[in-house]
Each structure stands twice: as C-alpha cells, then as structure tokens.
PDB file of C-alpha atoms and ligand atoms in Angstrom:
ATOM      1  CA  MET A   1      95.992  27.222 -28.403  1.00  0.00           C
ATOM      2  CA  LEU A   2      99.618  26.203 -27.812  1.00  0.00           C
ATOM      3  CA  ILE A   3     101.544  24.750 -30.776  1.00  0.00           C
ATOM      4  CA  ASP A   4     105.068  23.309 -30.472  1.00  0.00           C
ATOM      5  CA  LEU A   5     106.561  22.187 -33.794  1.00  0.00           C
ATOM      6  CA  HIS A   6     109.975  20.718 -32.839  1.00  0.00           C
ATOM      7  CA  THR A   7     110.462  17.938 -30.265  1.00  0.00           C
ATOM      8  CA  HIS A   8     112.571  14.797 -29.845  1.00  0.00           C
ATOM      9  CA  THR A   9     111.873  11.366 -28.337  1.00  0.00           C
ATOM     10  CA  ASN A  10     114.204   8.570 -27.279  1.00  0.00           C
ATOM     11  CA  LEU A  11     113.967   7.151 -30.801  1.00  0.00           C
ATOM     12  CA  SER A  12     116.668   9.777 -31.473  1.00  0.00           C
ATOM     13  CA  ASP A  13     118.432  11.818 -28.785  1.00  0.00           C
ATOM     14  CA  GLY A  14     115.467  12.872 -26.660  1.00  0.00           C
ATOM     15  CA  GLN A  15     114.966  11.400 -23.197  1.00  0.00           C
ATOM     16  CA  ASP A  16     111.205  10.685 -23.184  1.00  0.00           C
ATOM     17  CA  SER A  17     109.555   7.773 -24.965  1.00  0.00           C
ATOM     18  CA  PRO A  18     106.916   8.881 -27.503  1.00  0.00           C
ATOM     19  CA  GLU A  19     104.202   7.918 -25.004  1.00  0.00           C
ATOM     20  CA  GLU A  20     105.867   9.925 -22.209  1.00  0.00           C
ATOM     21  CA  LEU A  21     106.266  12.889 -24.558  1.00  0.00           C
ATOM     22  CA  ILE A  22     102.527  12.994 -25.232  1.00  0.00           C
ATOM     23  CA  LEU A  23     101.780  12.848 -21.489  1.00  0.00           C
ATOM     24  CA  GLN A  24     104.160  15.781 -21.021  1.00  0.00           C
ATOM     25  CA  ALA A  25     102.470  17.601 -23.923  1.00  0.00           C
ATOM     26  CA  ARG A  26      99.070  17.203 -22.232  1.00  0.00           C
ATOM     27  CA  GLY A  27     100.566  18.482 -18.981  1.00  0.00           C
ATOM     28  CA  ALA A  28     102.013  21.505 -20.754  1.00  0.00           C
ATOM     29  CA  GLY A  29      98.614  22.334 -22.250  1.00  0.00           C
ATOM     30  CA  LEU A  30      99.728  21.816 -25.854  1.00  0.00           C
ATOM     31  CA  SER A  31      97.045  21.457 -28.537  1.00  0.00           C
ATOM     32  CA  VAL A  32      99.512  20.548 -31.297  1.00  0.00           C
ATOM     33  CA  ILE A  33     102.932  18.875 -31.083  1.00  0.00           C
ATOM     34  CA  ALA A  34     105.221  17.892 -33.944  1.00  0.00           C
ATOM     35  CA  ILE A  35     107.549  14.948 -33.337  1.00  0.00           C
ATOM     36  CA  THR A  36     110.736  15.715 -35.252  1.00  0.00           C
ATOM     37  CA  ASP A  37     113.335  13.129 -34.330  1.00  0.00           C
ATOM     38  CA  HIS A  38     116.699  13.306 -36.073  1.00  0.00           C
ATOM     39  CA  ASP A  39     116.584  11.317 -39.326  1.00  0.00           C
ATOM     40  CA  THR A  40     113.849   8.900 -38.233  1.00  0.00           C
ATOM     41  CA  VAL A  41     110.052   8.679 -38.186  1.00  0.00           C
ATOM     42  CA  LEU A  42     109.846   5.715 -35.795  1.00  0.00           C
ATOM     43  CA  GLY A  43     108.752   7.802 -32.782  1.00  0.00           C
ATOM     44  CA  TRP A  44     105.582   9.232 -34.291  1.00  0.00           C
ATOM     45  CA  GLN A  45     104.925   6.041 -36.266  1.00  0.00           C
ATOM     46  CA  ARG A  46     104.760   4.100 -32.994  1.00  0.00           C
ATOM     47  CA  LEU A  47     102.080   6.510 -31.749  1.00  0.00           C
ATOM     48  CA  HIS A  48     100.305   6.385 -35.109  1.00  0.00           C
ATOM     49  CA  ASN A  49      99.838   2.648 -34.583  1.00  0.00           C
ATOM     50  CA  GLN A  50      97.940   3.495 -31.359  1.00  0.00           C
ATOM     51  CA  ARG A  51      95.886   6.325 -32.861  1.00  0.00           C
ATOM     52  CA  ASP A  52      92.339   6.939 -31.800  1.00  0.00           C
ATOM     53  CA  ARG A  53      90.082   7.550 -34.781  1.00  0.00           C
ATOM     54  CA  ASP A  54      87.272   8.943 -32.621  1.00  0.00           C
ATOM     55  CA  SER A  55      89.262  11.189 -30.337  1.00  0.00           C
ATOM     56  CA  SER A  56      88.640  14.879 -30.648  1.00  0.00           C
ATOM     57  CA  THR A  57      90.080  15.852 -27.304  1.00  0.00           C
ATOM     58  CA  GLY A  58      93.630  14.530 -27.516  1.00  0.00           C
ATOM     59  CA  VAL A  59      96.766  16.424 -28.460  1.00  0.00           C
ATOM     60  CA  THR A  60      97.145  16.685 -32.238  1.00  0.00           C
ATOM     61  CA  ILE A  61     100.365  14.964 -33.317  1.00  0.00           C
ATOM     62  CA  VAL A  62     102.146  16.276 -36.406  1.00  0.00           C
ATOM     63  CA  PRO A  63     104.357  13.740 -38.226  1.00  0.00           C
ATOM     64  CA  GLY A  64     107.809  15.185 -38.886  1.00  0.00           C
ATOM     65  CA  ALA A  65     111.576  14.724 -38.806  1.00  0.00           C
ATOM     66  CA  GLU A  66     114.705  16.849 -38.455  1.00  0.00           C
ATOM     67  CA  ILE A  67     117.036  16.065 -41.337  1.00  0.00           C
ATOM     68  CA  SER A  68     120.763  16.401 -40.547  1.00  0.00           C
ATOM     69  CA  CYS A  69     122.305  18.237 -43.517  1.00  0.00           C
ATOM     70  CA  ARG A  70     125.741  19.534 -44.451  1.00  0.00           C
ATOM     71  CA  THR A  71     126.654  22.306 -46.873  1.00  0.00           C
ATOM     72  CA  PRO A  72     129.444  21.834 -49.461  1.00  0.00           C
ATOM     73  CA  SER A  73     131.709  23.891 -47.164  1.00  0.00           C
ATOM     74  CA  GLY A  74     131.109  21.437 -44.295  1.00  0.00           C
ATOM     75  CA  MET A  75     128.657  23.416 -42.201  1.00  0.00           C
ATOM     76  CA  SER A  76     126.024  21.485 -40.234  1.00  0.00           C
ATOM     77  CA  VAL A  77     122.416  22.535 -40.976  1.00  0.00           C
ATOM     78  CA  HIS A  78     119.173  21.017 -39.636  1.00  0.00           C
ATOM     79  CA  MET A  79     116.067  20.949 -41.835  1.00  0.00           C
ATOM     80  CA  LEU A  80     112.657  20.248 -40.312  1.00  0.00           C
ATOM     81  CA  GLY A  81     110.147  18.402 -42.473  1.00  0.00           C
ATOM     82  CA  TYR A  82     106.424  18.198 -41.663  1.00  0.00           C
ATOM     83  CA  LEU A  83     103.523  16.188 -43.055  1.00  0.00           C
ATOM     84  CA  PHE A  84     105.612  14.335 -45.664  1.00  0.00           C
ATOM     85  CA  ASP A  85     104.847  10.827 -46.914  1.00  0.00           C
ATOM     86  CA  PRO A  86     107.250   8.608 -44.907  1.00  0.00           C
ATOM     87  CA  GLY A  87     107.183   6.036 -47.722  1.00  0.00           C
ATOM     88  CA  SER A  88     108.563   8.492 -50.275  1.00  0.00           C
ATOM     89  CA  SER A  89     111.752   6.777 -51.455  1.00  0.00           C
ATOM     90  CA  ALA A  90     114.161   9.726 -51.790  1.00  0.00           C
ATOM     91  CA  LEU A  91     113.504  10.983 -48.278  1.00  0.00           C
ATOM     92  CA  ALA A  92     113.366   7.517 -46.671  1.00  0.00           C
ATOM     93  CA  GLU A  93     116.663   6.574 -48.370  1.00  0.00           C
ATOM     94  CA  MET A  94     118.281   9.852 -47.264  1.00  0.00           C
ATOM     95  CA  MET A  95     117.372   9.240 -43.610  1.00  0.00           C
ATOM     96  CA  SER A  96     118.423   5.595 -43.788  1.00  0.00           C
ATOM     97  CA  LEU A  97     121.893   6.430 -45.181  1.00  0.00           C
ATOM     98  CA  THR A  98     122.352   9.021 -42.437  1.00  0.00           C
ATOM     99  CA  ARG A  99     121.284   6.645 -39.655  1.00  0.00           C
ATOM    100  CA  ASP A 100     123.644   3.920 -40.889  1.00  0.00           C
ATOM    101  CA  ASP A 101     126.632   6.247 -41.153  1.00  0.00           C
ATOM    102  CA  ARG A 102     126.119   7.617 -37.634  1.00  0.00           C
ATOM    103  CA  ILE A 103     127.563   4.362 -36.213  1.00  0.00           C
ATOM    104  CA  PRO A 104     131.043   4.410 -37.834  1.00  0.00           C
ATOM    105  CA  ARG A 105     131.024   8.171 -37.247  1.00  0.00           C
ATOM    106  CA  MET A 106     130.475   7.650 -33.513  1.00  0.00           C
ATOM    107  CA  GLN A 107     133.274   5.069 -33.475  1.00  0.00           C
ATOM    108  CA  LYS A 108     135.622   7.617 -35.074  1.00  0.00           C
ATOM    109  CA  ILE A 109     134.763  10.284 -32.479  1.00  0.00           C
ATOM    110  CA  ILE A 110     135.421   7.738 -29.708  1.00  0.00           C
ATOM    111  CA  GLY A 111     138.766   6.850 -31.310  1.00  0.00           C
ATOM    112  CA  LEU A 112     139.785  10.525 -31.257  1.00  0.00           C
ATOM    113  CA  LEU A 113     138.722  10.879 -27.604  1.00  0.00           C
ATOM    114  CA  ASN A 114     140.645   7.698 -26.690  1.00  0.00           C
ATOM    115  CA  GLY A 115     143.683   9.152 -28.496  1.00  0.00           C
ATOM    116  CA  ALA A 116     143.462  12.144 -26.137  1.00  0.00           C
ATOM    117  CA  GLY A 117     143.457   9.795 -23.131  1.00  0.00           C
ATOM    118  CA  ILE A 118     139.703   9.833 -22.446  1.00  0.00           C
ATOM    119  CA  ASP A 119     138.415   6.443 -21.379  1.00  0.00           C
ATOM    120  CA  ILE A 120     135.123   5.857 -23.232  1.00  0.00           C
ATOM    121  CA  SER A 121     133.880   3.051 -25.473  1.00  0.00           C
ATOM    122  CA  PHE A 122     131.182   2.480 -28.062  1.00  0.00           C
ATOM    123  CA  ASP A 123     129.469   0.157 -25.576  1.00  0.00           C
ATOM    124  CA  ASP A 124     129.222   3.089 -23.132  1.00  0.00           C
ATOM    125  CA  VAL A 125     127.390   5.056 -25.824  1.00  0.00           C
ATOM    126  CA  VAL A 126     125.092   2.144 -26.665  1.00  0.00           C
ATOM    127  CA  ALA A 127     124.212   1.923 -22.960  1.00  0.00           C
ATOM    128  CA  HIS A 128     122.876   5.488 -23.272  1.00  0.00           C
ATOM    129  CA  SER A 129     121.302   5.329 -26.731  1.00  0.00           C
ATOM    130  CA  GLY A 130     118.971   2.497 -25.643  1.00  0.00           C
ATOM    131  CA  SER A 131     116.071   2.235 -28.081  1.00  0.00           C
ATOM    132  CA  ALA A 132     117.233   5.041 -30.357  1.00  0.00           C
ATOM    133  CA  ALA A 133     117.219   4.557 -34.125  1.00  0.00           C
ATOM    134  CA  THR A 134     119.709   7.410 -34.517  1.00  0.00           C
ATOM    135  CA  VAL A 135     122.879   7.472 -32.438  1.00  0.00           C
ATOM    136  CA  GLY A 136     124.031  11.003 -31.752  1.00  0.00           C
ATOM    137  CA  ARG A 137     126.473  13.147 -29.831  1.00  0.00           C
ATOM    138  CA  PRO A 138     124.022  13.699 -26.936  1.00  0.00           C
ATOM    139  CA  HIS A 139     124.240   9.929 -26.201  1.00  0.00           C
ATOM    140  CA  LEU A 140     128.021  10.219 -26.128  1.00  0.00           C
ATOM    141  CA  ALA A 141     127.655  13.278 -23.884  1.00  0.00           C
ATOM    142  CA  ASP A 142     125.545  11.214 -21.449  1.00  0.00           C
ATOM    143  CA  ALA A 143     128.179   8.457 -21.519  1.00  0.00           C
ATOM    144  CA  LEU A 144     130.913  11.010 -20.723  1.00  0.00           C
ATOM    145  CA  VAL A 145     128.828  12.251 -17.784  1.00  0.00           C
ATOM    146  CA  ALA A 146     128.382   8.667 -16.522  1.00  0.00           C
ATOM    147  CA  ARG A 147     132.157   8.149 -16.748  1.00  0.00           C
ATOM    148  CA  GLY A 148     132.709  11.299 -14.720  1.00  0.00           C
ATOM    149  CA  VAL A 149     134.635  13.004 -17.539  1.00  0.00           C
ATOM    150  CA  VAL A 150     132.231  15.975 -17.417  1.00  0.00           C
ATOM    151  CA  GLY A 151     129.322  17.005 -15.197  1.00  0.00           C
ATOM    152  CA  THR A 152     126.529  17.622 -17.714  1.00  0.00           C
ATOM    153  CA  ARG A 153     125.479  17.155 -21.373  1.00  0.00           C
ATOM    154  CA  ASN A 154     126.129  20.836 -22.021  1.00  0.00           C
ATOM    155  CA  GLU A 155     129.588  20.649 -20.491  1.00  0.00           C
ATOM    156  CA  ALA A 156     130.385  17.654 -22.732  1.00  0.00           C
ATOM    157  CA  PHE A 157     129.449  19.764 -25.774  1.00  0.00           C
ATOM    158  CA  ALA A 158     131.347  22.804 -24.548  1.00  0.00           C
ATOM    159  CA  HIS A 159     134.563  20.849 -23.900  1.00  0.00           C
ATOM    160  CA  TYR A 160     134.595  17.998 -26.407  1.00  0.00           C
ATOM    161  CA  LEU A 161     131.639  17.657 -28.760  1.00  0.00           C
ATOM    162  CA  HIS A 162     130.792  21.024 -30.331  1.00  0.00           C
ATOM    163  CA  ASN A 163     130.888  21.364 -34.113  1.00  0.00           C
ATOM    164  CA  ASP A 164     134.283  23.076 -34.204  1.00  0.00           C
ATOM    165  CA  SER A 165     135.941  20.711 -31.736  1.00  0.00           C
ATOM    166  CA  PRO A 166     139.018  18.669 -32.796  1.00  0.00           C
ATOM    167  CA  PHE A 167     136.974  15.583 -31.860  1.00  0.00           C
ATOM    168  CA  TYR A 168     134.140  16.418 -34.251  1.00  0.00           C
ATOM    169  CA  VAL A 169     133.490  13.964 -37.066  1.00  0.00           C
ATOM    170  CA  GLY A 170     130.632  14.360 -39.541  1.00  0.00           C
ATOM    171  CA  HIS A 171     128.420  11.651 -40.978  1.00  0.00           C
ATOM    172  CA  PHE A 172     126.763  11.153 -44.361  1.00  0.00           C
ATOM    173  CA  ALA A 173     124.415  14.082 -44.817  1.00  0.00           C
ATOM    174  CA  PRO A 174     122.438  15.498 -47.728  1.00  0.00           C
ATOM    175  CA  SER A 175     122.818  19.162 -48.638  1.00  0.00           C
ATOM    176  CA  PRO A 176     120.064  21.438 -47.293  1.00  0.00           C
ATOM    177  CA  GLU A 177     118.815  21.903 -50.874  1.00  0.00           C
ATOM    178  CA  GLU A 178     118.586  18.113 -51.336  1.00  0.00           C
ATOM    179  CA  ALA A 179     116.668  17.788 -48.079  1.00  0.00           C
ATOM    180  CA  ILE A 180     114.220  20.547 -49.099  1.00  0.00           C
ATOM    181  CA  SER A 181     113.631  18.822 -52.461  1.00  0.00           C
ATOM    182  CA  ALA A 182     113.131  15.392 -50.857  1.00  0.00           C
ATOM    183  CA  ILE A 183     110.700  16.779 -48.248  1.00  0.00           C
ATOM    184  CA  LYS A 184     108.702  18.605 -50.917  1.00  0.00           C
ATOM    185  CA  THR A 185     108.681  15.638 -53.311  1.00  0.00           C
ATOM    186  CA  ALA A 186     107.191  13.687 -50.393  1.00  0.00           C
ATOM    187  CA  GLY A 187     104.393  16.277 -50.109  1.00  0.00           C
ATOM    188  CA  GLY A 188     105.868  17.867 -46.982  1.00  0.00           C
ATOM    189  CA  VAL A 189     106.708  21.332 -45.676  1.00  0.00           C
ATOM    190  CA  SER A 190     110.353  22.350 -45.069  1.00  0.00           C
ATOM    191  CA  VAL A 191     111.445  24.680 -42.269  1.00  0.00           C
ATOM    192  CA  LEU A 192     115.040  25.646 -41.480  1.00  0.00           C
ATOM    193  CA  ALA A 193     115.709  24.729 -37.818  1.00  0.00           C
ATOM    194  CA  HIS A 194     117.549  27.205 -35.521  1.00  0.00           C
ATOM    195  CA  GLY A 195     119.178  28.801 -38.574  1.00  0.00           C
ATOM    196  CA  LEU A 196     121.077  31.527 -36.710  1.00  0.00           C
ATOM    197  CA  ALA A 197     122.041  29.557 -33.579  1.00  0.00           C
ATOM    198  CA  GLY A 198     125.679  30.674 -33.526  1.00  0.00           C
ATOM    199  CA  SER A 199     126.402  28.972 -30.198  1.00  0.00           C
ATOM    200  CA  ARG A 200     126.340  25.586 -31.973  1.00  0.00           C
ATOM    201  CA  GLY A 201     128.894  26.476 -34.639  1.00  0.00           C
ATOM    202  CA  ALA A 202     128.957  28.321 -37.965  1.00  0.00           C
ATOM    203  CA  THR A 203     125.611  29.426 -39.404  1.00  0.00           C
ATOM    204  CA  TYR A 204     124.276  30.624 -42.730  1.00  0.00           C
ATOM    205  CA  SER A 205     124.239  34.314 -43.630  1.00  0.00           C
ATOM    206  CA  LEU A 206     120.843  35.870 -44.262  1.00  0.00           C
ATOM    207  CA  ASP A 207     121.701  35.955 -47.999  1.00  0.00           C
ATOM    208  CA  GLU A 208     122.280  32.205 -47.947  1.00  0.00           C
ATOM    209  CA  ILE A 209     118.924  31.622 -46.249  1.00  0.00           C
ATOM    210  CA  GLU A 210     117.318  33.763 -48.983  1.00  0.00           C
ATOM    211  CA  SER A 211     118.932  31.485 -51.522  1.00  0.00           C
ATOM    212  CA  LEU A 212     117.338  28.459 -49.794  1.00  0.00           C
ATOM    213  CA  ALA A 213     114.003  30.235 -50.128  1.00  0.00           C
ATOM    214  CA  ARG A 214     114.610  30.334 -53.891  1.00  0.00           C
ATOM    215  CA  HIS A 215     115.224  26.561 -53.689  1.00  0.00           C
ATOM    216  CA  GLY A 216     111.749  26.090 -52.211  1.00  0.00           C
ATOM    217  CA  LEU A 217     112.318  26.456 -48.451  1.00  0.00           C
ATOM    218  CA  ASP A 218     108.893  27.022 -46.871  1.00  0.00           C
ATOM    219  CA  GLY A 219     109.746  28.420 -43.461  1.00  0.00           C
ATOM    220  CA  VAL A 220     112.280  29.423 -40.820  1.00  0.00           C
ATOM    221  CA  GLU A 221     112.257  28.651 -37.111  1.00  0.00           C
ATOM    222  CA  VAL A 222     112.393  32.107 -35.549  1.00  0.00           C
ATOM    223  CA  ASP A 223     111.626  31.643 -31.860  1.00  0.00           C
ATOM    224  CA  HIS A 224     114.193  29.144 -30.541  1.00  0.00           C
ATOM    225  CA  ARG A 225     116.128  29.291 -27.264  1.00  0.00           C
ATOM    226  CA  ASP A 226     119.459  29.503 -29.145  1.00  0.00           C
ATOM    227  CA  HIS A 227     118.378  32.664 -31.037  1.00  0.00           C
ATOM    228  CA  ASP A 228     118.973  36.055 -29.428  1.00  0.00           C
ATOM    229  CA  GLU A 229     116.615  38.989 -30.078  1.00  0.00           C
ATOM    230  CA  ARG A 230     118.669  40.164 -33.043  1.00  0.00           C
ATOM    231  CA  ALA A 231     118.630  36.754 -34.726  1.00  0.00           C
ATOM    232  CA  ARG A 232     114.874  36.530 -34.199  1.00  0.00           C
ATOM    233  CA  ALA A 233     114.281  39.998 -35.653  1.00  0.00           C
ATOM    234  CA  SER A 234     116.415  39.249 -38.750  1.00  0.00           C
ATOM    235  CA  LEU A 235     114.692  35.936 -39.398  1.00  0.00           C
ATOM    236  CA  ARG A 236     111.230  37.392 -38.885  1.00  0.00           C
ATOM    237  CA  GLU A 237     112.002  40.151 -41.361  1.00  0.00           C
ATOM    238  CA  LEU A 238     113.357  37.629 -43.872  1.00  0.00           C
ATOM    239  CA  ALA A 239     110.258  35.464 -43.454  1.00  0.00           C
ATOM    240  CA  ASP A 240     108.001  38.471 -44.060  1.00  0.00           C
ATOM    241  CA  ALA A 241     109.961  39.557 -47.131  1.00  0.00           C
ATOM    242  CA  HIS A 242     109.869  36.101 -48.760  1.00  0.00           C
ATOM    243  CA  GLY A 243     106.489  34.821 -47.609  1.00  0.00           C
ATOM    244  CA  LEU A 244     108.034  32.085 -45.427  1.00  0.00           C
ATOM    245  CA  PHE A 245     106.383  30.547 -42.374  1.00  0.00           C
ATOM    246  CA  ALA A 246     107.903  31.953 -39.164  1.00  0.00           C
ATOM    247  CA  THR A 247     107.683  29.266 -36.501  1.00  0.00           C
ATOM    248  CA  GLY A 248     108.589  28.958 -32.833  1.00  0.00           C
ATOM    249  CA  SER A 249     109.310  25.762 -30.933  1.00  0.00           C
ATOM    250  CA  SER A 250     110.961  24.220 -27.895  1.00  0.00           C
ATOM    251  CA  ASP A 251     113.344  21.738 -29.600  1.00  0.00           C
ATOM    252  CA  TYR A 252     112.569  19.691 -26.492  1.00  0.00           C
ATOM    253  CA  HIS A 253     114.935  16.811 -25.632  1.00  0.00           C
ATOM    254  CA  GLY A 254     113.826  16.222 -22.022  1.00  0.00           C
ATOM    255  CA  ILE A 255     113.230  18.019 -18.754  1.00  0.00           C
ATOM    256  CA  SER A 256     116.510  16.944 -17.174  1.00  0.00           C
ATOM    257  CA  VAL A 257     118.505  18.677 -19.917  1.00  0.00           C
ATOM    258  CA  GLY A 258     116.701  21.903 -19.038  1.00  0.00           C
ATOM    259  CA  HIS A 259     114.196  22.023 -21.887  1.00  0.00           C
ATOM    260  CA  ARG A 260     110.500  22.793 -21.461  1.00  0.00           C
ATOM    261  CA  LEU A 261     107.698  21.962 -23.906  1.00  0.00           C
ATOM    262  CA  ALA A 262     105.973  25.104 -25.224  1.00  0.00           C
ATOM    263  CA  MET A 263     108.863  27.291 -24.033  1.00  0.00           C
ATOM    264  CA  GLU A 264     108.545  28.771 -27.551  1.00  0.00           C
ATOM    265  CA  VAL A 265     105.437  28.309 -29.695  1.00  0.00           C
ATOM    266  CA  THR A 266     104.066  28.842 -33.218  1.00  0.00           C
ATOM    267  CA  ALA A 267     101.148  31.182 -33.943  1.00  0.00           C
ATOM    268  CA  PRO A 268      97.865  29.358 -34.748  1.00  0.00           C
ATOM    269  CA  GLU A 269      97.491  31.072 -38.154  1.00  0.00           C
ATOM    270  CA  VAL A 270     100.994  29.955 -39.169  1.00  0.00           C
ATOM    271  CA  TRP A 271     100.212  26.393 -38.098  1.00  0.00           C
ATOM    272  CA  GLU A 272      96.923  26.455 -40.062  1.00  0.00           C
ATOM    273  CA  SER A 273      98.841  27.407 -43.228  1.00  0.00           C
ATOM    274  CA  ILE A 274     101.449  24.668 -42.692  1.00  0.00           C
ATOM    275  CA  LEU A 275      98.642  22.148 -42.193  1.00  0.00           C
ATOM    276  CA  GLU A 276      96.982  23.302 -45.394  1.00  0.00           C
ATOM    277  CA  GLN A 277     100.205  22.996 -47.386  1.00  0.00           C
ATOM    278  CA  GLY A 278     101.347  19.576 -46.070  1.00  0.00           C
ATOM    279  CA  LYS A 279      99.933  16.887 -48.347  1.00  0.00           C
ATOM    280  CA  GLY A 280     102.091  13.802 -47.687  1.00  0.00           C
ATOM    281  CA  CYS A 281     100.306  12.493 -44.571  1.00  0.00           C
ATOM    282  CA  GLU A 282      97.818  13.571 -41.935  1.00  0.00           C
ATOM    283  CA  VAL A 283      97.928  14.701 -38.336  1.00  0.00           C
ATOM    284  CA  PHE A 284      96.434  12.317 -35.771  1.00  0.00           C
ATOM    285  CA  THR A 285      95.533  11.992 -32.101  1.00  0.00           C
ATOM    286  CA  ILE A 286      95.975   9.163 -29.607  1.00  0.00           C
TER     287      ILE A 286
HETATM  288  P1  LIG B 301     124.442  14.890 -33.835  1.00  0.00           P
HETATM  289  O1  LIG B 301     123.141  14.658 -34.548  1.00  0.00           O
HETATM  290  O2  LIG B 301     125.044  13.640 -33.311  1.00  0.00           O
HETATM  291  O3  LIG B 301     125.419  15.687 -34.666  1.00  0.00           O
HETATM  292  O4  LIG B 301     124.076  15.787 -32.560  1.00  0.00           O
HETATM  293  C1  LIG B 301     123.293  16.943 -32.740  1.00  0.00           C
HETATM  294  C2  LIG B 301     122.509  17.252 -31.476  1.00  0.00           C
HETATM  295  O5  LIG B 301     123.388  17.605 -30.430  1.00  0.00           O
HETATM  296  C3  LIG B 301     121.607  18.460 -31.628  1.00  0.00           C
HETATM  297  O6  LIG B 301     120.340  18.121 -32.098  1.00  0.00           O
HETATM  298  C4  LIG B 301     121.491  18.979 -30.217  1.00  0.00           C
HETATM  299  O7  LIG B 301     120.532  18.216 -29.509  1.00  0.00           O
HETATM  300  C5  LIG B 301     122.838  18.663 -29.638  1.00  0.00           C
HETATM  301  N1  LIG B 301     123.781  19.803 -29.677  1.00  0.00           N
HETATM  302  C6  LIG B 301     124.439  20.291 -30.746  1.00  0.00           C
HETATM  303  N2  LIG B 301     125.271  21.287 -30.412  1.00  0.00           N
HETATM  304  C7  LIG B 301     125.135  21.448 -29.080  1.00  0.00           C
HETATM  305  C8  LIG B 301     125.735  22.328 -28.119  1.00  0.00           C
HETATM  306  N3  LIG B 301     126.659  23.218 -28.463  1.00  0.00           N
HETATM  307  N4  LIG B 301     125.340  22.197 -26.836  1.00  0.00           N
HETATM  308  C9  LIG B 301     124.425  21.278 -26.466  1.00  0.00           C
HETATM  309  N5  LIG B 301     123.836  20.416 -27.328  1.00  0.00           N
HETATM  310  C10 LIG B 301     124.182  20.510 -28.610  1.00  0.00           C
HETATM  311 ZN1  LIG B 302     118.817  16.484 -30.872  1.00  0.00          ZN
HETATM  312 FE1  LIG B 303     118.605  20.676 -34.521  1.00  0.00          FE
HETATM  313 FE1  LIG B 304     116.142  19.355 -32.731  1.00  0.00          FE
END
C-alpha cells in the first residue's frame, strides 16, 4: 500500500493538472495521494466535484494544502495541512491573503531582476503560471528558462531565486504557529514540510521544532528528497520523543523537473492515524 502525502498540481506550481496527477498516481501504484498545493485547495476541489460515490477501486485522494509561512526572523517555513474544513474562515482567509500578495511580490522580484539587466516581464511569468491560483518562483524559473537566461528550473533557483538571493522578496505569510492553529481550528492535521531541508535556505533547529510541537504541531515530514540521512534520523527521533507523525512524501511537482510520485512514502499505520485524527473533511475517490 503506497501512500504519498505531498504533491502539487498546476493550480499552484506543479506541472500536471489534477486529472493528470491522478492518472500518474494510478500508474505509480499509489493507494493514497494527498494534494497539497501552495495556499490553495482548488486542485483537489476540482476533483471532488467529479468524485465517484460508488468507487472502491480508485486512488484515495486526501484534501490538503501547503501553507507558506514565515517566522518573525524572516525564515520561510512550509506547513502541510490535511483533512481540514476548507470553509473554515481563519484558514481560508490566510490562504487568500497569501495568494493575493504573491502578485505584487512577483512584480518586485521582476523589478530587481530587471535592475540587474535581466530581461523578463510579469507577462512572461503569467505565460508560465497558466491556470494557477498561486503564482510562485517556479513559474518565474520557467520563464527565465524560456528566455534563455538559465537552462533549468533548478539552475534558476541556484543563480537567482533561492531564499538567500539578493532578488528574493517575501510575500504575506502567517507564522508557523498561526498556520498550525488555523489548520487545527479547521479540524485538520498539521505536518511540518521538509523541516531540515538546508539546501533551500535557513531551517529551524531541532529545539525550535520541539517548540512547534508544544504549539500543537501533529507531525514532521521525515523522508523527503532534500533531507540527508542525518536530517532524517534527527527528525525521526524527535517524532518518536514527542509522539508526532513521521511522514514521507515525494513533494511531486512534475516528471520533467525530475520528481517521481512515491519516491518517498508514508507508512500505512501512520496514515491510518492521520486519517483518524482529521475531522474537517473526508477523503474521496474519483
Ligand atoms: P514560492 O512559493 O514562490 O516562494 O516558491 C516556493 C517553491 O519553489 C517551493 O515549493 C519549491 O517548489 C521551489 N523551490 C524552493 N527552493 C528551491 C530550490 N532551492 N531549488 C529548486 N526549487 C526550489
Ligand atoms: Zn512548490
Ligand atoms: Fe514546500
Ligand atoms: Fe511542496
């Protein structure tokens, strides 16, 4: 039973439509897939509208989102939420404010790139964000590739777009503690995404993650491609010590960016406990 609890569609910065993602999930042999687009629920909601009440053979879809957070010191943190009520006002408002502010934020990043002599426009980004509800740096990365400024998405991040780059601009973001509270108020389960992925920028210390656990954090993503063996071992130990869910997932954004569904997975007994705890909405199949 393969369970992947962190994936993106083209309603945020993934490359597959929700429908294509589910076809890929079937192909990968997944039994359970969470759709966790950045700051939006539109991807899984579109599939929910097509749900099959009688199906018992389809892939189980877990409603979720990845909330873009920032600490008071300015560090970027991603918080996964599962099985929350999407109509819960605090969480819906939080995601809406973030989505709105991503547009002026993108314009500021483009202004900084233009100032450094790089020829790129907001229209170029829009051409690559297509149907997305959240505009993000990966869309800008694709636009930079199309302009021939860099060769790949990863190269765009390495040269221009990483969190510590002079071209980095943040957007409105709740604190991780606020996101945990909003997810839990909405009946959901909160899991810290790629918490020790140092290649993306600064990360929490283990003590700080323990403090999130005291604020109600329910789990930590342990098995993630951006975690080395040491990071995984530390997070697993922390999860054991504090009774947190230890998950694993692909953080899939598309095949052409080198990601593979089920490249990391969550243990069935961990998934069963998350499912039991999530009270804000239900899983479904299409
Ligand atoms: P944004 O939400 O616009 O701040 O962009 C965040 C997204 O960019 C993440 O979810 C990843 O998909 C991607 N990303 C962040 N850092 C890197 C990196 N160093 N290399 C490649 N992709 C990255
Ligand atoms: Zn992403
Ligand atoms: Fe993330
Ligand atoms: Fe993600």
